[in-house]
Amino acid sequence: MDLPVDEWKSYVFQKWSLLPKSIQVTISTAETLSDIFLHSSLLLQPEDEMFLQNLSRGYLVEKDPNAPLFYREEGNKKFQQKDYMGATVLYSKGISHSRPHTADISLCYANRSAALFHLGQHEMCLKDIMRAQMHGYPERLQPKMMLRKAECLVTLGRRQEASQTISDLESSFAAKPTLAAAQFQILQTNLCRLKMKAQEKESLTETFPAALTKALEDMDLKGENGQVPSASSSVSLRTDPLRGRYLVATKDILPGELLVKEDAFVSVLHPGEMPPLRHLESKWDTRVTNGDLYCHRCLDHTLATVPCDGCSYAKYCSHDCMQQAWDLYHSVECSLGGLLLTLGVFCHIALRSTLVARFEDASNVIRKLCGEIRNKDTCSPERETLVQTLTCDLGGESENKGKMLEPPVPGCDLNGKYESNYNAVFHLLPHTGNHSPEHRFLCALSVSALCRRLEAASCYKPAAAVPPGSGSELDVWGVAMLKHVLQLQCNAQAITTIQHTGSKENSVTNSRQVRLATGIFPVISLLNHSCSPNTSVSFISTVATVRASQQIEKGQEILHCYGPHQSRMRAAERQQKLRSQYFFDCSCAACQNEKHSAATGPRWEAFCCRSCGALMQGDDVLICGSTSCTESVSRDHLISRLQDLQQQVGMARKLLRNDKPERAIQLLLGCQRDAQSFLSGEHSLVGEMEDDLAQAYAALGDWQKSATHLQKSLRVVEVRHGPSSVEMGHELFKLAQLFFNGFAIPEALNTIQKAEKVLMVHYGPWNDEIQELQKMKSCLLDLPPIPAGPSVQGPNVFFR
Ligand SMILES: [Zn+2]
Ligand SMILES: [Zn+2]
Ligand SMILES: [Zn+2]
Ligand SMILES: [Zn+2]
């Protein structure tokens, strides 16, 4: 997904392997990024572009005039089955394929407004009604929609607007008695009912907090940091030859303190895991991806997307987001959807970065660099020098820097300020020399192809940075894009969100972290890696926040985990991953410690002795760790038992999903007995089984048993991830839900408090789960004292 699709990758690799040796050597040994780019670019043939274009066609990114009717009918089917969520998404797909001001688009909006109404999304319903009208909703269908509008307004307590709509409706009935008598009567009855409802609601007024904006405003950094404006005054930017640039604590920091709050320089929404419909028979895709549910600009979750007027793939939460995206980058990207999906997210981010740079002073920085180099080196052709200015890597970086008037820390402006801007992005390291020649060729050829398309479409107006008469502007920006693509391997930041799963009946929600988008965050890129970091990163919209996850003493480095975390991977696996993707050997505290205690491996993977229960040790043959015991067994044997067990647990989960909790429990209890004879009590599978049992009992409404099992799962999570980890927070949240549902008030309050404390450290107060915990708490505290006697089953008020 980050890199180009496999077909293009293997095509380019084959092209590379067929190149004459001399050309391979020229490109492999090229000194600068511009040499790599220009040499590769010359090799891009029309047939290569053709091949790429055919791949791009596999993506349905243009508006297809026949699609809206298809999606509307599919949506209507779902609507009839009362699957309003499914209907909403299909109507959205219909909308994204419609041209503005057509019957198609207005009908799709109107139908979606009905689905949203049934989902209780009255605000969004109103907006869709407005949109349907704006795009010319047919007169004859108006009354029914106006009635829906009035009903929404009443429900929302907007009394004045409601009565206005009602009286408009009445007068339109009077003016145009064209409706069939029966229909007229239904409308009249509804109108009367509505009038009464409106009167009842008279006193109710409601405000609509823009939760997101508020959350972001309220999240303030503690004190201004003059040097790094997106960071708090508790940290400071340092640099040394060994560690590069990094952040360090300037005072003692408490867990939960906000250290960095940074909006992505650019971010690109992930299109979703699904393969294009290239090989399938059906022409239109009814599958739901993240691209259907999240705003392509601000990444806000939304059911009522607004599409770009020009294509079917870019969808937004609002007209505002659409306009902003258009002005910043989408006016160029709009016609390139298929190509960008083929070339992958990194190429897309690279292009978008140069597009966003047009609006910044950063272009001035490049122009300045151009000027300085030109003064030093007047004999070489102007274009060459220009391109060279964009090539401060491949070992040449330090020498180049000596010649120029560089600020002390790369990426800072001349006053030493490090901001989240293009200048900072430009100075992130591309590690050109560490990438394989084939990979560099793939990236260079992909960027060249993109440049050719931009040239052909002549839609690309690059920044004013390149002085006129400097040769091809696109070449200069092509080199910049190549640099960005290479940078991204080490500097791309996954933007994640927590998705909650779990059926309504089940009432205990599981949460899982999903990758929503990829972004560039120049300030977060300053943080070095640790396999046991002292910070935690989370996202609201495109804004990342970094909080201290533990106490950090003055002078300590602020560390972030690039992915390989000690609670998820063994040291060897982490080292391998960090070396291949990030080109360094990790020597963090966790890696140092593990070197000395490699005998047993992590506890969540440990086997135990079948006769005495002590942990087993060794490699191929495991021996009981207890000195008084002689038990031994081959690892292969244990691994195959573990696989059998995993398969059984998988079957139990399937039963659970198919609403057969009793049978799932039977199976899981058997698995547990089996596990006890060879897995350590802290093995992750043991914990997962407890979690599954908790879910199964919750599905049966047995809160007590469910809570008992969840508490056991909690202990395993605690051993693996630590008592104040984010994983622990999510488990505590589940446990709080259980106690709440079971009306175990003291236990619920106690667990809510613990969950809040842990989640607050990682997410701050605006997290969904924390908000929900607070609602649960106030609900419990408001309860009248329970009279003695048999306990009552709690209502399931708050659960999704
Ligand atoms: Zn948006
Ligand atoms: Zn578009
Ligand atoms: Zn490490
Ligand atoms: Zn033993």
mmCIF file of N, CA and C and ligand atoms in Angstrom, residues 295 298 317 321, ligand 1:
data_model
loop_
_atom_site.group_PDB
_atom_site.id
_atom_site.type_symbol
_atom_site.label_atom_id
_atom_site.label_comp_id
_atom_site.label_asym_id
_atom_site.label_seq_id
_atom_site.Cartn_x
_atom_site.Cartn_y
_atom_site.Cartn_z
ATOM 1 N N CYS A 295 -13.315 11.252 6.225
ATOM 2 C CA CYS A 295 -13.054 12.413 5.384
ATOM 3 C C CYS A 295 -11.637 12.319 4.813
ATOM 4 N N CYS A 298 -9.715 15.701 6.611
ATOM 5 C CA CYS A 298 -9.487 15.809 8.056
ATOM 6 C C CYS A 298 -9.541 14.469 8.769
ATOM 7 N N CYS A 317 -15.986 15.197 4.706
ATOM 8 C CA CYS A 317 -17.014 15.284 5.747
ATOM 9 C C CYS A 317 -17.908 16.489 5.496
ATOM 10 N N CYS A 321 -14.196 21.051 3.969
ATOM 11 C CA CYS A 321 -13.029 20.186 3.770
ATOM 12 C C CYS A 321 -12.779 19.978 2.276
HETATM 13 ZN ZN ZN B 1 -13.257 16.769 6.864
#
